[in-house]
PDB file of C-alpha atoms in Angstrom:
ATOM      1  CA  UNK A 836       0.000   0.000   0.000  1.00 75.00           C
ATOM      2  CA  UNK A 837       1.166   3.500  -0.702  1.00 81.00           C
ATOM      3  CA  UNK A 838       2.011   5.870   2.131  1.00 89.00           C
ATOM      4  CA  UNK A 839       3.410   9.346   2.658  1.00 93.00           C
ATOM      5  CA  UNK A 840       5.422  10.667   5.589  1.00 95.00           C
ATOM      6  CA  UNK A 841       5.998  14.313   6.357  1.00 96.00           C
ATOM      7  CA  UNK A 842       8.500  14.175   9.218  1.00 96.00           C
ATOM      8  CA  UNK A 843       8.100  17.785  10.338  1.00 96.00           C
ATOM      9  CA  UNK A 844       4.798  18.662  11.992  1.00 95.00           C
ATOM     10  CA  UNK A 845       5.699  22.328  12.500  1.00 96.00           C
ATOM     11  CA  UNK A 846       8.359  24.530  10.956  1.00 97.00           C
ATOM     12  CA  UNK A 847       9.054  28.135  11.882  1.00 97.00           C
ATOM     13  CA  UNK A 848      10.943  30.270   9.401  1.00 97.00           C
ATOM     14  CA  UNK A 849      11.813  33.960   9.230  1.00 97.00           C
ATOM     15  CA  UNK A 850      10.375  36.044   6.447  1.00 97.00           C
ATOM     16  CA  UNK A 851      12.874  36.168   3.578  1.00 97.00           C
ATOM     17  CA  UNK A 852      14.601  32.952   4.606  1.00 98.00           C
ATOM     18  CA  UNK A 853      14.525  29.775   2.567  1.00 97.00           C
ATOM     19  CA  UNK A 854      12.094  26.958   3.260  1.00 98.00           C
ATOM     20  CA  UNK A 855      12.328  23.228   2.668  1.00 98.00           C
ATOM     21  CA  UNK A 856       9.564  20.794   3.553  1.00 98.00           C
ATOM     22  CA  UNK A 857      10.319  17.103   3.563  1.00 98.00           C
ATOM     23  CA  UNK A 858       8.198  14.375   2.058  1.00 98.00           C
ATOM     24  CA  UNK A 859       8.981  10.675   1.870  1.00 97.00           C
ATOM     25  CA  UNK A 860       6.753   8.209   0.138  1.00 94.00           C
ATOM     26  CA  UNK A 861       6.387   4.481  -0.111  1.00 91.00           C
ATOM     27  CA  UNK A 862       5.140   3.027  -3.344  1.00 83.00           C
ATOM     28  CA  UNK A 863       6.100   0.029  -5.431  1.00 74.00           C
ATOM     29  CA  UNK A 864       6.093   1.660  -8.855  1.00 76.00           C
ATOM     30  CA  UNK A 865       6.646   5.117 -10.275  1.00 76.00           C
ATOM     31  CA  UNK A 866       4.357   7.421  -8.338  1.00 85.00           C
ATOM     32  CA  UNK A 867       2.531  10.566  -9.178  1.00 89.00           C
ATOM     33  CA  UNK A 868       3.490  13.152  -6.544  1.00 92.00           C
ATOM     34  CA  UNK A 869       1.784  16.337  -5.450  1.00 93.00           C
ATOM     35  CA  UNK A 870       2.103  19.224  -3.035  1.00 96.00           C
ATOM     36  CA  UNK A 871      -0.931  21.121  -1.784  1.00 95.00           C
ATOM     37  CA  UNK A 872      -1.237  24.179   0.422  1.00 96.00           C
ATOM     38  CA  UNK A 873      -4.068  25.011   2.804  1.00 94.00           C
ATOM     39  CA  UNK A 874      -4.097  28.576   4.032  1.00 90.00           C
ATOM     40  CA  UNK A 875      -6.078  29.380   7.195  1.00 83.00           C
ATOM     41  CA  UNK A 876      -9.789  29.117   6.466  1.00 78.00           C
ATOM     42  CA  UNK A 877      -9.176  28.163   2.868  1.00 81.00           C
ATOM     43  CA  UNK A 878      -9.534  25.014   0.827  1.00 84.00           C
ATOM     44  CA  UNK A 879      -6.592  23.041  -0.507  1.00 90.00           C
ATOM     45  CA  UNK A 880      -4.778  24.444  -3.486  1.00 91.00           C
ATOM     46  CA  UNK A 881      -2.510  22.448  -5.767  1.00 91.00           C
ATOM     47  CA  UNK A 882       1.037  23.871  -5.737  1.00 95.00           C
ATOM     48  CA  UNK A 883       2.717  21.478  -8.141  1.00 94.00           C
ATOM     49  CA  UNK A 884       2.772  17.915  -9.386  1.00 91.00           C
ATOM     50  CA  UNK A 885       5.260  15.395 -10.742  1.00 92.00           C
ATOM     51  CA  UNK A 886       4.295  12.722 -13.231  1.00 87.00           C
ATOM     52  CA  UNK A 887       7.476  11.976 -15.147  1.00 84.00           C
ATOM     53  CA  UNK A 888      10.421  13.622 -16.877  1.00 86.00           C
ATOM     54  CA  UNK A 889      12.434  16.403 -15.307  1.00 88.00           C
ATOM     55  CA  UNK A 890      12.811  15.660 -11.633  1.00 91.00           C
ATOM     56  CA  UNK A 891      12.789  19.339 -10.656  1.00 96.00           C
ATOM     57  CA  UNK A 892       9.248  20.652 -10.860  1.00 96.00           C
ATOM     58  CA  UNK A 893       8.199  24.278 -10.757  1.00 96.00           C
ATOM     59  CA  UNK A 894       4.920  25.285  -9.222  1.00 96.00           C
ATOM     60  CA  UNK A 895       2.875  28.307  -8.346  1.00 95.00           C
ATOM     61  CA  UNK A 896       3.758  30.952  -5.737  1.00 95.00           C
ATOM     62  CA  UNK A 897       7.508  30.472  -6.365  1.00 96.00           C
ATOM     63  CA  UNK A 898       7.646  26.883  -5.053  1.00 98.00           C
ATOM     64  CA  UNK A 899       9.595  24.017  -6.544  1.00 98.00           C
ATOM     65  CA  UNK A 900      10.025  20.363  -5.645  1.00 98.00           C
ATOM     66  CA  UNK A 901      12.598  17.735  -6.517  1.00 97.00           C
ATOM     67  CA  UNK A 902      11.810  14.070  -7.047  1.00 95.00           C
ATOM     68  CA  UNK A 903      14.594  11.765  -5.866  1.00 94.00           C
ATOM     69  CA  UNK A 904      13.774   8.182  -6.648  1.00 91.00           C
ATOM     70  CA  UNK A 905      16.783   6.764  -4.773  1.00 92.00           C
ATOM     71  CA  UNK A 906      15.638   8.483  -1.579  1.00 94.00           C
ATOM     72  CA  UNK A 907      11.882   8.084  -2.163  1.00 93.00           C
ATOM     73  CA  UNK A 908      11.553  11.785  -1.516  1.00 96.00           C
ATOM     74  CA  UNK A 909       9.758  14.745  -2.997  1.00 97.00           C
ATOM     75  CA  UNK A 910      10.848  17.782  -0.982  1.00 98.00           C
ATOM     76  CA  UNK A 911       9.276  21.182  -1.453  1.00 98.00           C
ATOM     77  CA  UNK A 912      11.402  24.338  -1.485  1.00 98.00           C
ATOM     78  CA  UNK A 913      11.058  28.072  -1.701  1.00 98.00           C
ATOM     79  CA  UNK A 914      14.107  30.387  -1.809  1.00 97.00           C
ATOM     80  CA  UNK A 915      12.537  33.319   0.058  1.00 97.00           C
ATOM     81  CA  UNK A 916       9.450  32.977   2.219  1.00 97.00           C
ATOM     82  CA  UNK A 917       6.745  35.631   2.428  1.00 96.00           C
ATOM     83  CA  UNK A 918       4.397  36.110   5.379  1.00 95.00           C
ATOM     84  CA  UNK A 919       1.541  34.885   3.166  1.00 94.00           C
ATOM     85  CA  UNK A 920       3.226  31.466   2.937  1.00 96.00           C
ATOM     86  CA  UNK A 921       2.136  30.696   6.494  1.00 96.00           C
ATOM     87  CA  UNK A 922      -0.117  27.700   5.947  1.00 97.00           C
ATOM     88  CA  UNK A 923      -0.299  23.940   6.170  1.00 96.00           C
ATOM     89  CA  UNK A 924       1.349  21.953   3.401  1.00 97.00           C
ATOM     90  CA  UNK A 925       0.427  18.464   2.328  1.00 96.00           C
ATOM     91  CA  UNK A 926       2.370  16.022   0.218  1.00 96.00           C
ATOM     92  CA  UNK A 927       0.394  13.352  -1.639  1.00 93.00           C
ATOM     93  CA  UNK A 928       1.131  10.314  -3.769  1.00 90.00           C
ATOM     94  CA  UNK A 929      -1.074   8.786  -6.415  1.00 84.00           C
ATOM     95  CA  UNK A 930      -0.877   5.416  -8.068  1.00 71.00           C
ATOM     96  CA  UNK A 931      -0.534   5.537 -11.822  1.00 60.00           C
ATOM     97  CA  UNK A 932      -2.834   2.593 -12.295  1.00 55.00           C
ATOM     98  CA  UNK A 933      -5.520   3.930 -10.008  1.00 52.00           C
ATOM     99  CA  UNK A 934      -5.196   7.375 -11.514  1.00 50.00           C
ATOM    100  CA  UNK A 935      -7.047   9.741  -9.332  1.00 63.00           C
ATOM    101  CA  UNK A 936      -6.803   8.248  -5.839  1.00 75.00           C
ATOM    102  CA  UNK A 937      -4.377  10.141  -3.654  1.00 85.00           C
ATOM    103  CA  UNK A 938      -2.796   9.291  -0.312  1.00 88.00           C
ATOM    104  CA  UNK A 939      -1.836  12.307   1.783  1.00 91.00           C
ATOM    105  CA  UNK A 940       0.828  12.874   4.372  1.00 94.00           C
ATOM    106  CA  UNK A 941       0.005  14.254   7.796  1.00 94.00           C
ATOM    107  CA  UNK A 942       0.886  17.792   6.830  1.00 95.00           C
ATOM    108  CA  UNK A 943       3.484  20.362   7.900  1.00 97.00           C
ATOM    109  CA  UNK A 944       2.368  23.637   9.414  1.00 96.00           C
ATOM    110  CA  UNK A 945       4.598  26.558   8.504  1.00 97.00           C
ATOM    111  CA  UNK A 946       4.810  29.624  10.722  1.00 97.00           C
ATOM    112  CA  UNK A 947       6.511  32.729   9.342  1.00 97.00           C
ATOM    113  CA  UNK A 948       8.241  35.124  11.738  1.00 95.00           C
ATOM    114  CA  UNK A 949       8.466  38.780  10.764  1.00 91.00           C
TER     115      UNK A 949
ATOM    116  CA  UNK B 644     -14.455  30.419 -12.102  1.00 66.00           C
ATOM    117  CA  UNK B 645     -14.671  26.684 -11.507  1.00 63.00           C
ATOM    118  CA  UNK B 646     -15.979  25.540  -8.180  1.00 87.00           C
ATOM    119  CA  UNK B 647     -16.627  22.745  -5.786  1.00 93.00           C
ATOM    120  CA  UNK B 648     -19.224  23.755  -3.253  1.00 94.00           C
ATOM    121  CA  UNK B 649     -20.287  22.065  -0.065  1.00 94.00           C
ATOM    122  CA  UNK B 650     -23.698  22.547   1.493  1.00 90.00           C
ATOM    123  CA  UNK B 651     -22.530  23.663   4.934  1.00 91.00           C
ATOM    124  CA  UNK B 652     -19.366  25.153   6.395  1.00 92.00           C
ATOM    125  CA  UNK B 653     -20.283  24.196   9.945  1.00 95.00           C
ATOM    126  CA  UNK B 654     -22.649  21.525  11.211  1.00 97.00           C
ATOM    127  CA  UNK B 655     -23.520  20.337  14.710  1.00 97.00           C
ATOM    128  CA  UNK B 656     -25.364  17.047  15.104  1.00 97.00           C
ATOM    129  CA  UNK B 657     -26.286  14.720  17.924  1.00 97.00           C
ATOM    130  CA  UNK B 658     -25.070  11.167  18.339  1.00 98.00           C
ATOM    131  CA  UNK B 659     -27.264   8.757  16.402  1.00 97.00           C
ATOM    132  CA  UNK B 660     -28.578  11.307  13.920  1.00 97.00           C
ATOM    133  CA  UNK B 661     -28.453  10.657  10.197  1.00 97.00           C
ATOM    134  CA  UNK B 662     -26.266  13.283   8.542  1.00 97.00           C
ATOM    135  CA  UNK B 663     -26.076  14.303   4.897  1.00 97.00           C
ATOM    136  CA  UNK B 664     -23.148  16.249   3.475  1.00 97.00           C
ATOM    137  CA  UNK B 665     -23.663  17.528  -0.037  1.00 97.00           C
ATOM    138  CA  UNK B 666     -21.075  18.407  -2.631  1.00 97.00           C
ATOM    139  CA  UNK B 667     -21.612  19.948  -6.050  1.00 97.00           C
ATOM    140  CA  UNK B 668     -19.078  20.617  -8.809  1.00 95.00           C
ATOM    141  CA  UNK B 669     -19.645  22.645 -11.944  1.00 93.00           C
ATOM    142  CA  UNK B 670     -16.750  21.318 -14.031  1.00 89.00           C
ATOM    143  CA  UNK B 671     -18.347  18.204 -15.535  1.00 90.00           C
ATOM    144  CA  UNK B 672     -15.727  16.022 -13.803  1.00 89.00           C
ATOM    145  CA  UNK B 673     -16.226  12.273 -13.751  1.00 88.00           C
ATOM    146  CA  UNK B 674     -14.326  11.766 -10.504  1.00 89.00           C
ATOM    147  CA  UNK B 675     -15.459  12.962  -7.110  1.00 92.00           C
ATOM    148  CA  UNK B 676     -14.062  12.258  -3.667  1.00 93.00           C
ATOM    149  CA  UNK B 677     -14.822  12.570   0.020  1.00 96.00           C
ATOM    150  CA  UNK B 678     -11.948  12.993   2.464  1.00 95.00           C
ATOM    151  CA  UNK B 679     -11.861  13.670   6.155  1.00 96.00           C
ATOM    152  CA  UNK B 680      -9.106  15.831   7.606  1.00 95.00           C
ATOM    153  CA  UNK B 681      -7.865  15.406  11.159  1.00 94.00           C
ATOM    154  CA  UNK B 682      -4.875  17.107  12.819  1.00 89.00           C
ATOM    155  CA  UNK B 683      -1.692  15.126  12.331  1.00 85.00           C
ATOM    156  CA  UNK B 684      -3.382  12.594  10.091  1.00 89.00           C
ATOM    157  CA  UNK B 685      -3.705  14.674   6.946  1.00 90.00           C
ATOM    158  CA  UNK B 686      -6.499  13.773   4.580  1.00 92.00           C
ATOM    159  CA  UNK B 687      -7.898  10.274   4.479  1.00 93.00           C
ATOM    160  CA  UNK B 688     -10.075   9.016   1.654  1.00 92.00           C
ATOM    161  CA  UNK B 689     -13.539   7.859   2.661  1.00 96.00           C
ATOM    162  CA  UNK B 690     -15.178   7.117  -0.687  1.00 95.00           C
ATOM    163  CA  UNK B 691     -14.780   8.105  -4.286  1.00 91.00           C
ATOM    164  CA  UNK B 692     -16.888   7.891  -7.401  1.00 92.00           C
ATOM    165  CA  UNK B 693     -15.696   7.698 -10.989  1.00 88.00           C
ATOM    166  CA  UNK B 694     -19.102   7.912 -12.637  1.00 88.00           C
ATOM    167  CA  UNK B 695     -22.771   8.345 -11.866  1.00 92.00           C
ATOM    168  CA  UNK B 696     -24.005   5.567  -9.572  1.00 89.00           C
ATOM    169  CA  UNK B 697     -20.463   4.162  -9.343  1.00 90.00           C
ATOM    170  CA  UNK B 698     -18.560   4.256  -6.077  1.00 92.00           C
ATOM    171  CA  UNK B 699     -15.557   2.697  -4.435  1.00 92.00           C
ATOM    172  CA  UNK B 700     -14.474   2.502  -0.834  1.00 93.00           C
ATOM    173  CA  UNK B 701     -11.485   4.475   0.214  1.00 90.00           C
ATOM    174  CA  UNK B 702      -9.270   3.863   3.211  1.00 90.00           C
ATOM    175  CA  UNK B 703     -11.809   4.580   5.971  1.00 95.00           C
ATOM    176  CA  UNK B 704     -15.340   3.829   4.715  1.00 96.00           C
ATOM    177  CA  UNK B 705     -16.700   2.385   7.955  1.00 96.00           C
ATOM    178  CA  UNK B 706     -19.700   4.310   9.228  1.00 96.00           C
ATOM    179  CA  UNK B 707     -20.196   6.163   5.940  1.00 98.00           C
ATOM    180  CA  UNK B 708     -22.067   5.678   2.704  1.00 97.00           C
ATOM    181  CA  UNK B 709     -22.298   7.772  -0.456  1.00 97.00           C
ATOM    182  CA  UNK B 710     -24.704   8.548  -3.235  1.00 97.00           C
ATOM    183  CA  UNK B 711     -24.105   9.841  -6.744  1.00 96.00           C
ATOM    184  CA  UNK B 712     -27.310  10.127  -8.713  1.00 96.00           C
ATOM    185  CA  UNK B 713     -26.146  13.010 -10.910  1.00 95.00           C
ATOM    186  CA  UNK B 714     -22.712  13.721 -12.308  1.00 94.00           C
ATOM    187  CA  UNK B 715     -22.342  17.044 -10.537  1.00 96.00           C
ATOM    188  CA  UNK B 716     -23.462  15.921  -7.073  1.00 97.00           C
ATOM    189  CA  UNK B 717     -21.813  13.570  -4.583  1.00 97.00           C
ATOM    190  CA  UNK B 718     -23.329  13.058  -1.155  1.00 97.00           C
ATOM    191  CA  UNK B 719     -21.742  11.648   1.968  1.00 98.00           C
ATOM    192  CA  UNK B 720     -24.067  10.012   4.481  1.00 98.00           C
ATOM    193  CA  UNK B 721     -23.417   9.235   8.094  1.00 97.00           C
ATOM    194  CA  UNK B 722     -26.108   6.687   8.880  1.00 94.00           C
ATOM    195  CA  UNK B 723     -25.813   7.087  12.656  1.00 97.00           C
ATOM    196  CA  UNK B 724     -23.409   9.828  13.638  1.00 97.00           C
ATOM    197  CA  UNK B 725     -20.910   9.128  16.388  1.00 97.00           C
ATOM    198  CA  UNK B 726     -18.550  11.420  18.264  1.00 97.00           C
ATOM    199  CA  UNK B 727     -15.506   9.901  16.522  1.00 97.00           C
ATOM    200  CA  UNK B 728     -16.874  11.259  13.260  1.00 98.00           C
ATOM    201  CA  UNK B 729     -16.315  14.816  14.450  1.00 98.00           C
ATOM    202  CA  UNK B 730     -13.961  16.115  11.793  1.00 97.00           C
ATOM    203  CA  UNK B 731     -13.436  18.366   8.783  1.00 96.00           C
ATOM    204  CA  UNK B 732     -14.911  16.838   5.628  1.00 97.00           C
ATOM    205  CA  UNK B 733     -13.521  17.828   2.248  1.00 95.00           C
ATOM    206  CA  UNK B 734     -15.066  17.104  -1.107  1.00 95.00           C
ATOM    207  CA  UNK B 735     -13.013  17.190  -4.300  1.00 92.00           C
ATOM    208  CA  UNK B 736     -13.363  16.563  -7.983  1.00 91.00           C
ATOM    209  CA  UNK B 737     -10.992  15.869 -10.844  1.00 87.00           C
ATOM    210  CA  UNK B 738     -10.912  15.010 -14.503  1.00 78.00           C
ATOM    211  CA  UNK B 739      -7.442  13.500 -14.753  1.00 71.00           C
ATOM    212  CA  UNK B 740      -4.840  12.306 -12.308  1.00 65.00           C
ATOM    213  CA  UNK B 741      -4.307  14.697  -9.465  1.00 70.00           C
ATOM    214  CA  UNK B 742      -7.101  16.406  -7.648  1.00 70.00           C
ATOM    215  CA  UNK B 743      -7.042  20.047  -8.495  1.00 74.00           C
ATOM    216  CA  UNK B 744     -10.243  21.288  -6.990  1.00 87.00           C
ATOM    217  CA  UNK B 745     -11.304  20.980  -3.376  1.00 91.00           C
ATOM    218  CA  UNK B 746     -14.359  22.363  -1.703  1.00 92.00           C
ATOM    219  CA  UNK B 747     -14.043  24.688   1.296  1.00 91.00           C
ATOM    220  CA  UNK B 748     -14.852  21.902   3.757  1.00 93.00           C
ATOM    221  CA  UNK B 749     -17.583  21.145   6.268  1.00 95.00           C
ATOM    222  CA  UNK B 750     -16.598  21.138   9.914  1.00 96.00           C
ATOM    223  CA  UNK B 751     -18.871  18.582  11.553  1.00 97.00           C
ATOM    224  CA  UNK B 752     -19.244  18.329  15.306  1.00 98.00           C
ATOM    225  CA  UNK B 753     -21.121  15.368  16.756  1.00 98.00           C
ATOM    226  CA  UNK B 754     -22.151  15.797  20.383  1.00 97.00           C
TER     227      UNK B 754
END
């Protein structure tokens, strides 16, 4: 069965500093990988996705993620954090065969210090 | 602007009540999903539907049922609500792999 682990429950970062959120997945074949963001009081928004090809994926809001098959990881990064990036971030993995079913990690809550 | 809407943002029900959560999407998507979101557990799939009248169990279907009589509408039913079903419920829809559109959520409290 597929699974996703986000090791960091909370991360605090200063505004303007870089951010990296960790995501490790378990899946027997090539996965589809996703990052979502949930701002306070808002629904989930898709930041980026990886299906195949270039392992460095660019997303919205200045985020990027790198797929590393050897480490079963799909870490999310942003070079310079803005106060509006304070939110909860979810990594998810989908099975290619099953298409649309996604398994989510437990989430990482990001706090941004001024 | 495309949307997934959910019938209620907040709902308070008593133990044993039958509860209906409604979800409507206006994007003509075949696939619709119900997740529950709990702190530290992320989102867990309850049920999904890939066509009208078609449904499949997700990871935690116990205590829930679903109905999809029309393509745009997907209902989640709690036959007899219990306190451990207090949670945030998120509906979503998609056309291809990767769910792009989530509803705003329904925060259900069962007392």
